[in-house]
Short mmCIF file of C-alpha atoms and ligand atoms in Angstrom, two decimals:
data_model
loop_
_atom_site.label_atom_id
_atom_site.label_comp_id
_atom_site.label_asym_id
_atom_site.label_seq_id
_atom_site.Cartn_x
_atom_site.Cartn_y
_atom_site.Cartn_z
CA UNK A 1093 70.00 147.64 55.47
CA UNK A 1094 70.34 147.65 59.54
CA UNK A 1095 70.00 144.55 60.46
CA UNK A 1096 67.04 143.76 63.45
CA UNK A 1097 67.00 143.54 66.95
CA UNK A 1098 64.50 140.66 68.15
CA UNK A 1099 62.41 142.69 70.92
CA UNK A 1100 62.39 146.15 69.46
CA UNK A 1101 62.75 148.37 66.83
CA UNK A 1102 65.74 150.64 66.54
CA UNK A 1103 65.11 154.51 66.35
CA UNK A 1104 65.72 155.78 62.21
CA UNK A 1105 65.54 152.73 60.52
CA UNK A 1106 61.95 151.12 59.05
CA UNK A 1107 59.90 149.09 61.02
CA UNK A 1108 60.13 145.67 59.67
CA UNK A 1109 56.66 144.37 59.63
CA UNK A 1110 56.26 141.11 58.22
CA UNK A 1111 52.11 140.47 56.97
CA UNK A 1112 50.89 136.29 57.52
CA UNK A 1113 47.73 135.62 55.78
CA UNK A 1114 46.12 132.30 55.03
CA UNK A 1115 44.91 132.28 51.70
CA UNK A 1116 46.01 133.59 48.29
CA UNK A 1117 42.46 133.90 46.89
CA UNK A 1118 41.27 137.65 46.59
CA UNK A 1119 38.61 138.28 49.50
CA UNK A 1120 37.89 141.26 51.42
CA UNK A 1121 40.23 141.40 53.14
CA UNK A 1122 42.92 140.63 50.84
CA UNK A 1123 41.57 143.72 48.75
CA UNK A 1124 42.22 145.79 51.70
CA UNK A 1125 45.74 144.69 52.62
CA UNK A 1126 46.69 145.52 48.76
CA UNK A 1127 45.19 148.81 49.03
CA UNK A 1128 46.82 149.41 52.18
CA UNK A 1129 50.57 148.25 50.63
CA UNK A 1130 50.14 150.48 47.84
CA UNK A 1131 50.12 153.97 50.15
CA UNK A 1132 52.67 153.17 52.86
CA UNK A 1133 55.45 155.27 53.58
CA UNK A 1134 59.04 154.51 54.21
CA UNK A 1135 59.09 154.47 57.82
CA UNK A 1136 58.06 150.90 57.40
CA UNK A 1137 59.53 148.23 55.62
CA UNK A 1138 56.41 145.39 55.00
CA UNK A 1139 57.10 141.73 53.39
CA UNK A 1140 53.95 139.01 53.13
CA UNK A 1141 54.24 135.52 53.80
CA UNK A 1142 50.81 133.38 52.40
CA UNK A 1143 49.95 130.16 53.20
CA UNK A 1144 48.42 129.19 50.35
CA UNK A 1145 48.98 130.51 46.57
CA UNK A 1146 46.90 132.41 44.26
CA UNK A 1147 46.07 135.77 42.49
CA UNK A 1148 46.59 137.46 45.64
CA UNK A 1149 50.23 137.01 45.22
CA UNK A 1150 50.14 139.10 41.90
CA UNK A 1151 48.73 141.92 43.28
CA UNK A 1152 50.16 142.29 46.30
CA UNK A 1153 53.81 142.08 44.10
CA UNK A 1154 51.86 144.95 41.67
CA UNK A 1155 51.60 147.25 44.86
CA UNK A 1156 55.54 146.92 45.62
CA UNK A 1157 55.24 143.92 48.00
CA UNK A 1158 57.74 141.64 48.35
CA UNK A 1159 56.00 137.97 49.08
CA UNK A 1160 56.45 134.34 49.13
CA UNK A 1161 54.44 131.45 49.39
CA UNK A 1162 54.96 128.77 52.78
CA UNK A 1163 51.97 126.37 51.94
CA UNK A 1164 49.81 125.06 54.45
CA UNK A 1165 48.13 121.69 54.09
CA UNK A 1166 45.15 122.83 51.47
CA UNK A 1167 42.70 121.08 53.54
CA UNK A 1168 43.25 123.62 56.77
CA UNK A 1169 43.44 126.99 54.26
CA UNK A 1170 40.71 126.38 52.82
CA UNK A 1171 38.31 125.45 55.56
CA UNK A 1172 35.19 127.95 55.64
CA UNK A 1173 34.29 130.09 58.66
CA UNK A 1174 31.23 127.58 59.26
CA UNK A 1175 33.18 124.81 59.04
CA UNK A 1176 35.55 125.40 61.74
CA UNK A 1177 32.81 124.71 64.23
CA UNK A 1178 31.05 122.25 62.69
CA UNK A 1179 33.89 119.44 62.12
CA UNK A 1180 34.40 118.35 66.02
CA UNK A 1181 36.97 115.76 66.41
CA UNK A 1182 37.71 115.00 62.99
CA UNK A 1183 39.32 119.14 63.43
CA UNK A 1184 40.65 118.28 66.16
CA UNK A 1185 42.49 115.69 64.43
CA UNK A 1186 43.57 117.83 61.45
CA UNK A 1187 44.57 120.14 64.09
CA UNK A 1188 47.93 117.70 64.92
CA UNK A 1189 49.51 118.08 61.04
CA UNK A 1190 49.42 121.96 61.86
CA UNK A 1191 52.28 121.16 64.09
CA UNK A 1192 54.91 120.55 61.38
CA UNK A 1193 53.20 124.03 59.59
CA UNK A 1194 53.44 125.71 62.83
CA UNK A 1195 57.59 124.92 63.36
CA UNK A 1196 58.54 125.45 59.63
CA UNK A 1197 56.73 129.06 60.03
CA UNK A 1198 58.48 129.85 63.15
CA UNK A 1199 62.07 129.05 61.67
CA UNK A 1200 60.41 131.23 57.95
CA UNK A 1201 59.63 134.34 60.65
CA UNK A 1202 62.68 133.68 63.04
CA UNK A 1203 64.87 134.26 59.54
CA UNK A 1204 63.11 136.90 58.50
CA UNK A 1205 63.63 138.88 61.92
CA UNK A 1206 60.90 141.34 61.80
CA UNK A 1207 59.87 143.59 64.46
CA UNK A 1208 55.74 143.23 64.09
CA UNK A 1209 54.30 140.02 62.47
CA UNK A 1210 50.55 141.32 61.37
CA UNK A 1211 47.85 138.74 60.71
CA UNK A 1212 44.91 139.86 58.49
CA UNK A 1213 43.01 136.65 58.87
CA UNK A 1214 41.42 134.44 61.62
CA UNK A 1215 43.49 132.00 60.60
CA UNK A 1216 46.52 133.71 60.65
CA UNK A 1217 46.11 135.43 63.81
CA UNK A 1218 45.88 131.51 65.61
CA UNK A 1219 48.58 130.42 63.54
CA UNK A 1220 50.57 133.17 64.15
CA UNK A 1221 51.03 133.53 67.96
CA UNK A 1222 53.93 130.95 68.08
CA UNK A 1223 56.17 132.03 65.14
CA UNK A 1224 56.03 135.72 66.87
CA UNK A 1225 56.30 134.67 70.07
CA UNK A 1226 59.06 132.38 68.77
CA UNK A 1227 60.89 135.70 66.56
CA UNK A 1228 60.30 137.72 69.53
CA UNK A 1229 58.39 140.24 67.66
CA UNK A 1230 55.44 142.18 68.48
CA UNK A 1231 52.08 140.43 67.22
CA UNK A 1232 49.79 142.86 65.73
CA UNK A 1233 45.75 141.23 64.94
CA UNK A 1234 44.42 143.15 62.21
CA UNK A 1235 40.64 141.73 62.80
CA UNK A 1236 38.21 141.75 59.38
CA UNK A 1237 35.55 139.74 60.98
CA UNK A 1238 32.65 140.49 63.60
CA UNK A 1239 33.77 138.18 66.43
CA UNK A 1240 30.02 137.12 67.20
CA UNK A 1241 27.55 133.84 67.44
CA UNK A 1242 25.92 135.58 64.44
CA UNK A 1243 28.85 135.19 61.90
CA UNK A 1244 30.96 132.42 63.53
CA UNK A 1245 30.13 129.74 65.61
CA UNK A 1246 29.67 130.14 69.24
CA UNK A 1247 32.85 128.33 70.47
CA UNK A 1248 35.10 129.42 68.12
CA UNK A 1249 34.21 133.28 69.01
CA UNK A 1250 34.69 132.53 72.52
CA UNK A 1251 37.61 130.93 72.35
CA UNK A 1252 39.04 134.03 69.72
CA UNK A 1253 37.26 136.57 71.82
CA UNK A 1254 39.20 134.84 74.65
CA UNK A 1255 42.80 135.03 72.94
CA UNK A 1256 42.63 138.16 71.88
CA UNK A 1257 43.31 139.71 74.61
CA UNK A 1258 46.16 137.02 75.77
CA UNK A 1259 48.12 137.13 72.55
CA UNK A 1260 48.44 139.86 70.47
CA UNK A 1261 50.11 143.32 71.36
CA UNK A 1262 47.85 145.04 69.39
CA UNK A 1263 44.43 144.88 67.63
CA UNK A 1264 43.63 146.66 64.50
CA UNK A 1265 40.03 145.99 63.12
CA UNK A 1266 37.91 147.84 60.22
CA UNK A 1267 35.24 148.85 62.29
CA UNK A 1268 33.33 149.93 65.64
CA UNK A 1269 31.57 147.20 64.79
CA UNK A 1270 33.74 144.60 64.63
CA UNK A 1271 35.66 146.46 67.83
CA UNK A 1272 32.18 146.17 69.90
CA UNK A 1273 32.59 142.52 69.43
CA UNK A 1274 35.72 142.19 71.03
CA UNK A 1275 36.19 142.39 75.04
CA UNK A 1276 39.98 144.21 74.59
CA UNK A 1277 40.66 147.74 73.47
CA UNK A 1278 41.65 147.49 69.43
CA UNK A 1279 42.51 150.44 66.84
CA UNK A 1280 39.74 151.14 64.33
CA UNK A 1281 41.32 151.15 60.85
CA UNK A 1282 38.61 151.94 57.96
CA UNK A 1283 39.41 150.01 54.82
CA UNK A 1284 40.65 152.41 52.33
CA UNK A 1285 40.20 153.16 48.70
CA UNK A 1286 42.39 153.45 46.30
CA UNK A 1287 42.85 156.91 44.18
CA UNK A 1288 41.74 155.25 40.53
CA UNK A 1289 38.67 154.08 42.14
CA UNK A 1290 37.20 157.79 42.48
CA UNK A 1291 35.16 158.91 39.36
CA UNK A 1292 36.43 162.72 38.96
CA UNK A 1293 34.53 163.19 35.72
CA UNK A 1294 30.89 163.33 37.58
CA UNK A 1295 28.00 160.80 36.89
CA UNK A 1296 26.13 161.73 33.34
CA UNK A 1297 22.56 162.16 34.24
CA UNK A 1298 19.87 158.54 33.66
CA UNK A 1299 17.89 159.32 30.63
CA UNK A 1300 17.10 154.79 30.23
CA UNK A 1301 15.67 151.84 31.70
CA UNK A 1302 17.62 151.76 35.71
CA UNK A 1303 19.45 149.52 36.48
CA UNK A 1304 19.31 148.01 40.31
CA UNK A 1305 22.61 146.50 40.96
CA UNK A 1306 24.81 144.31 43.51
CA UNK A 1307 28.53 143.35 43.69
CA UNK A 1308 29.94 140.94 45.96
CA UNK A 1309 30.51 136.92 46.24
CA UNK A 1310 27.09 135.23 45.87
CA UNK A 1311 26.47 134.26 49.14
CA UNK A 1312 23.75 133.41 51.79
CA UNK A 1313 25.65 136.64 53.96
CA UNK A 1314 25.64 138.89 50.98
CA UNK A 1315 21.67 138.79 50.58
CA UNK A 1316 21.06 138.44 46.63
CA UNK A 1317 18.32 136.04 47.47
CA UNK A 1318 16.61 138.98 49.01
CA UNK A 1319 17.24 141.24 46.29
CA UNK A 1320 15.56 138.92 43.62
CA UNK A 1321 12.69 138.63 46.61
CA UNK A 1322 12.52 142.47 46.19
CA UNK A 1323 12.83 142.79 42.88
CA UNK A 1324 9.07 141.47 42.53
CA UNK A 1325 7.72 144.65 44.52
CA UNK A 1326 10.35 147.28 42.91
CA UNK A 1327 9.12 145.88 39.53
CA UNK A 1328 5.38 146.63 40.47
CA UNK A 1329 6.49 150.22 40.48
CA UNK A 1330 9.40 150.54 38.30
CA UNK A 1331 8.59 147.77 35.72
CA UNK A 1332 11.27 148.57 33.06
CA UNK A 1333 14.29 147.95 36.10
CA UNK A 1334 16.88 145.39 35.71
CA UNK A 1335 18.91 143.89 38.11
CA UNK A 1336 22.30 143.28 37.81
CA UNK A 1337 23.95 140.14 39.94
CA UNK A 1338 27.74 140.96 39.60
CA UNK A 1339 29.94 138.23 41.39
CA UNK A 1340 30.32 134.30 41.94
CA UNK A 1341 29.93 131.82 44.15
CA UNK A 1342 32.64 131.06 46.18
CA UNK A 1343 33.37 129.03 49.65
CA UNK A 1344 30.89 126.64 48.47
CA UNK A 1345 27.92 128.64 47.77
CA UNK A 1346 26.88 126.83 44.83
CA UNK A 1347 23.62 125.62 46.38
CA UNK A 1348 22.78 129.02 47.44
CA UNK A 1349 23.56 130.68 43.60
CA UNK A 1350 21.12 127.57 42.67
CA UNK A 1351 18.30 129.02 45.07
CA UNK A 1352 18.52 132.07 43.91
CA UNK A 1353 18.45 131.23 40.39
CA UNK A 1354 15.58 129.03 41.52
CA UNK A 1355 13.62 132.22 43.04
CA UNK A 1356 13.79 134.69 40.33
CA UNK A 1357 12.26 132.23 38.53
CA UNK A 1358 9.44 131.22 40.61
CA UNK A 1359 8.57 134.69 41.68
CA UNK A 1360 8.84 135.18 37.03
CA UNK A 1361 11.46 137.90 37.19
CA UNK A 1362 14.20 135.98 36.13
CA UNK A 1363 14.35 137.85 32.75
CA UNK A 1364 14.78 141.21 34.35
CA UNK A 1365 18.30 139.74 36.17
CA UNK A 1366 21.34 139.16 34.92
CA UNK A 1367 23.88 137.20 36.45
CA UNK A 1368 27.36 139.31 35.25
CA UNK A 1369 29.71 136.87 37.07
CA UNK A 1370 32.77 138.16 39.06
CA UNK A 1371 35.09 141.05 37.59
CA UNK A 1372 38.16 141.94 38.37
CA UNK A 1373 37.86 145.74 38.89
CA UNK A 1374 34.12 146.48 39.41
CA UNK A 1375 34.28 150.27 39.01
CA UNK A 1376 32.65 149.85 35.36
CA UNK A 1377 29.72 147.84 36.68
CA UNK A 1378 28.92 149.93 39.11
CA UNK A 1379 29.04 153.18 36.69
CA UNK A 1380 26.50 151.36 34.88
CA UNK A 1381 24.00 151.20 37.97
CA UNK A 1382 21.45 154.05 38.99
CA UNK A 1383 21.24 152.45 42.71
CA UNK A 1384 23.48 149.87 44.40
CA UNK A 1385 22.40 147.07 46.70
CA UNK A 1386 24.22 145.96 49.72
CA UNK A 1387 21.97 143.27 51.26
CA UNK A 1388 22.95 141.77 54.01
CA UNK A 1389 20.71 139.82 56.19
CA UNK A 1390 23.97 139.87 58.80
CA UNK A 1391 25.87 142.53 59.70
CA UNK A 1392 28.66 143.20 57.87
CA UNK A 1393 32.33 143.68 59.84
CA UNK A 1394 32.79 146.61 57.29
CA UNK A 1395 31.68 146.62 53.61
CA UNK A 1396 34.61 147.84 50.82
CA UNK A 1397 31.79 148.05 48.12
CA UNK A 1398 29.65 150.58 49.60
CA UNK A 1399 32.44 152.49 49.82
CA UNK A 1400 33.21 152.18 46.18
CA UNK A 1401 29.81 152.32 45.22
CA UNK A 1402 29.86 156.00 47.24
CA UNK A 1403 33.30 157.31 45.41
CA UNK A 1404 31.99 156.60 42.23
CA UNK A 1405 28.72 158.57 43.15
CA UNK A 1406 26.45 156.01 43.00
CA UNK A 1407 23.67 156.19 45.29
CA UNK A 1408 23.15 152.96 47.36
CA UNK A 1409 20.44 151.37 49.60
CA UNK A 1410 22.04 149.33 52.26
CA UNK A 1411 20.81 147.37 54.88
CA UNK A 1412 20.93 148.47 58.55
CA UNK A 1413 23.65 146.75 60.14
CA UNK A 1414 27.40 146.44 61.25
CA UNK A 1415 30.10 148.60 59.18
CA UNK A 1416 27.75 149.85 56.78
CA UNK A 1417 26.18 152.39 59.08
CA UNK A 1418 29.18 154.01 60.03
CA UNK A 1419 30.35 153.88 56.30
CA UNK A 1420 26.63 155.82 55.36
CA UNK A 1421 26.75 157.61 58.78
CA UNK A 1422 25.98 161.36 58.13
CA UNK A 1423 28.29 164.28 59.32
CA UNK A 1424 28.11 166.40 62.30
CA UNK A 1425 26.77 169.57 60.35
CA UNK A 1426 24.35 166.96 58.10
CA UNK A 1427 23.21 163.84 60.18
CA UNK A 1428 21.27 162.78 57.25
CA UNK A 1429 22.26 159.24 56.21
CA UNK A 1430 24.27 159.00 53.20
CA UNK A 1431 22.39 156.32 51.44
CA UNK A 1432 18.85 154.58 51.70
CA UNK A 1433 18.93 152.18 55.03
CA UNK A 1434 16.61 149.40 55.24
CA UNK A 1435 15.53 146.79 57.68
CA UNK A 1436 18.07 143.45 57.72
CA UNK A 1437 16.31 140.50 55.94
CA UNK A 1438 13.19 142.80 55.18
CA UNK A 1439 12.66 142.28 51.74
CA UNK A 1440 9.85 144.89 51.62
CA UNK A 1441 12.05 147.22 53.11
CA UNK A 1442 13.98 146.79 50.69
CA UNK A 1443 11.89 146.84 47.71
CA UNK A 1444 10.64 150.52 49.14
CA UNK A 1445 14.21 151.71 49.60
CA UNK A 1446 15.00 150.91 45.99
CA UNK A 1447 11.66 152.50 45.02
CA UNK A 1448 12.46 155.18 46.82
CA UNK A 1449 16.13 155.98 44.94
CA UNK A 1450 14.30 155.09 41.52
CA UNK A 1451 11.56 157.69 42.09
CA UNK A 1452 13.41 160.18 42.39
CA UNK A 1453 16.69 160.70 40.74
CA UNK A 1454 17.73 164.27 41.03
CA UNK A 1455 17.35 163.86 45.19
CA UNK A 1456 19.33 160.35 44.83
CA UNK A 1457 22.20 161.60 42.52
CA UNK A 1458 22.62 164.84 45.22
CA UNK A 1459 22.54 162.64 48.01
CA UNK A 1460 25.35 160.47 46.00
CA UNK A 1461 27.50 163.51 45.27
CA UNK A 1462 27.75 164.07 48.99
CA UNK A 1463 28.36 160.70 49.86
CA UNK A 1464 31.42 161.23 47.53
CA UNK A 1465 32.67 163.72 49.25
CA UNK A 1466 32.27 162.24 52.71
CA UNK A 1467 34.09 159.16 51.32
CA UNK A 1468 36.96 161.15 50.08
CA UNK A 1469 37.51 162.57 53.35
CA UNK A 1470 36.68 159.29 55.58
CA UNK A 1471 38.16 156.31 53.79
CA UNK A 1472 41.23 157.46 51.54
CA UNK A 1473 43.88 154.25 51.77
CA UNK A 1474 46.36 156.88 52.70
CA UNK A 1475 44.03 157.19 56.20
CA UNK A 1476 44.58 153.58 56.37
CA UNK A 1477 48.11 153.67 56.03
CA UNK A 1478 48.58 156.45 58.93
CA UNK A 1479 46.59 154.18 61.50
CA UNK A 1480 48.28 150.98 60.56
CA UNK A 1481 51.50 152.83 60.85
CA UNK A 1482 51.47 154.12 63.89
CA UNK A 1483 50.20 150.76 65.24
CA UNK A 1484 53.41 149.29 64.25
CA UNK A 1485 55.47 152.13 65.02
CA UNK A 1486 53.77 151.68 68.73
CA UNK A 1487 53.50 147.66 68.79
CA UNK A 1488 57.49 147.44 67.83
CA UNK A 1489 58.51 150.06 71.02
CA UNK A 1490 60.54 147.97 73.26
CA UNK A 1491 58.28 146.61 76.05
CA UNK A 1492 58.86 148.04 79.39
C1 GLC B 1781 36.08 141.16 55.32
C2 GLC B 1781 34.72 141.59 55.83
C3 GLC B 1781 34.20 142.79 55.05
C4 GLC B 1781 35.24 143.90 55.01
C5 GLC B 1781 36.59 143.37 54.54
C6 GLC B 1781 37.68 144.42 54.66
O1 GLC B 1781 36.00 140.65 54.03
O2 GLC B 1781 33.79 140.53 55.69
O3 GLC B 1781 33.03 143.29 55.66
O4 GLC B 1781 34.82 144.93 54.16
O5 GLC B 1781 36.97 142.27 55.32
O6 GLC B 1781 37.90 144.79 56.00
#
């Protein structure tokens, strides 16, 4: 292999693109980054470096990755979004042992001599800028989070909103709504699906009790305490429904999953929902649902599982916000949403746009056919993989 030239790519031979992310747990994001290794071509040559260990690691070597493991103090990786703001001085503190992280990283990236170092989380686009600037390689954001006072605290979106137009050469993000929180110019990139994920033998018609359902980490941002709320007025109206909870609580949502739990009973439709847990492929849940939920009360920076919910022709009811309009956004020639949109943190809004899917199924399952086909067309991972490419290909140009 040609060996690289700090500064600059050389014409005919890969871009070497070396991927830092913080954790080694699955999230979002992670999902993404695996579906987006899986589809790239040869004009770029990628290798991961984590900072933390986990299942992650197995399926990004699955997809053809080659990765290893520098660990960070656990403390820092596995700080929540919340928490960054919230711990003061005593972060400020923790902030010093980053120091010895920071130098054996920049030595880790230095050997590796890559022409783009790409950073897929917040904490990997901070902890990235000296390594790269250190390599001498282009620094490429690749942002999965709204940058806003409603989904992290105000300081700590200033002060990224700030660097993100000091630091990196280029910004990647999954939406125009994560790019309208941002003051720079970035590169949308939709999250892309992977090929198995499509159902190709067509959805067999509901002839049995429906079956309302949600997938995604139990979590105040993810809304399932709204969609137990709702569940109370979509049972008035469809009273043989179930609702199906599919995920866990993660980040330390454990008091939340309680509340919830808590709820459903109160409001006495805790025997209509079950609590399936987390799965590692949910494509057979959701081919069990006749609507899916995406809740919300925030907006979401994208949204992977409406798209998955969509490929699999399932019709969905989402809430109003972020990502997950463009994702149900009609086409020029049809406008018409591609799902049921309801009001943020409405839970009556909600209950009606469920009602609405479970009244009528022939209208839903047509609307969810089309969907599919939009999806095909907007989100492949193979889309993904062009953007990000050329994003490199650009970032890794000599600068003038
Ligand atoms: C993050 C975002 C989510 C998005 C995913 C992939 O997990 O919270 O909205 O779908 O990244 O970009």
């Amino acid at each position: 292999m040609t060996s690289g030239r700090p500064g600059g790519s050389q014409p005919g031979r890969p871009v070497r693109v070396l991927v830092l992310d913080h954790t080694g747990e699955l999230g979002g994001a992670e999902l993404a980054l695996v579906r987006l290794l899986e589809v790239l071509g040869p004009d770029v040559d990628v290798r991961v470096l984590l900072f933390s260990d986990g299942p992650l690691v197995s399926r990004l070597r699955a997809a053809g990755a080659v990765v290893e493991v520098l660990p960070l103090d656990p403390g820092t990786a596995s700080t929540s979004r919340s928490a960054l703001g919230r711990a003061g001085l005593a972060q400020l503190v923790s902030l010093a042992r980053l120091v010895p992280f920071t130098w054996r990283l920049s030595r880790r990236v230095r050997a590796l001599r890559p022409d783009v170092v790409h950073t897929t989380s917040l904490k990997a686009d901070v902890l990235g800028v000296v390594p790269a600037r250190v390599a001498r390689a282009a620094l490429v954001w690749h942002v999965h989070d709204r940058i806003a006072d409603d989904y992290l605290p105000a300081p700590v979106a200033r002060a990224f909103r700030w660097a993100s137009t000091r630091f990196p050469r280029e910004v990647v993000v999954n939406s125009q709504a994560t790019a309208s929180t941002l003051p720079g110019r970035s590169t949308v990139a939709y999250p892309g699906f992977a090929a198995d994920q499509v159902r190709t033998d067509g959805r067999p018609s509901a002839g049995r009790s429906p079956v309302v359902g949600m997938v995604g980490r139990i979590s105040p941002t993810k809304g399932q305490l709204e969609l137990v709320r709702a569940a109370r007025g979509v049972l008035d109206e469809h009273p043989d429904a179930t609702f199906r909870v599919v995920g866990a609580p993660s980040f330390g949502a454990q008091e939340y999953a309680e509340q919830v739990r808590a709820e459903a009973l109160r409001l006495g439709v805790a025997e209509r929902v079950v609590w399936a847990g987390f799965v590692v492929d949910p494509s057979a849940e959701l081919d069990g649902f006749d609507v899916c939920v995406h809740a919300s009360p925030v907006p979401e920076p994208f949204g992977q599982v409406v798209v998955e919910a969509m490929v699999r022709e399932v019709p969905v009811v989402a809430t109003r916000a972020g990502g997950v309009v463009e994702i149900l956004a009609g086409t020029p020639g049809d406008p018409a949403p591609l799902g049921e949109l309801v009001e943020p943190g409405d839970v009556e809004s909600l209950a009606r746009g469920i009602s609405a899917v479970l009244a009528d199924p022939e209208a839903a399952a047509d609307r969810a056919r089309r969907a599919a086909d939009v999806a095909q067309d907007r989100f492949a991972a193979t889309r993904t993989a062009e953007v990000v490419s050329e994003v490199w290909r650009r970032a890794a140009r000599p600068a003038r």
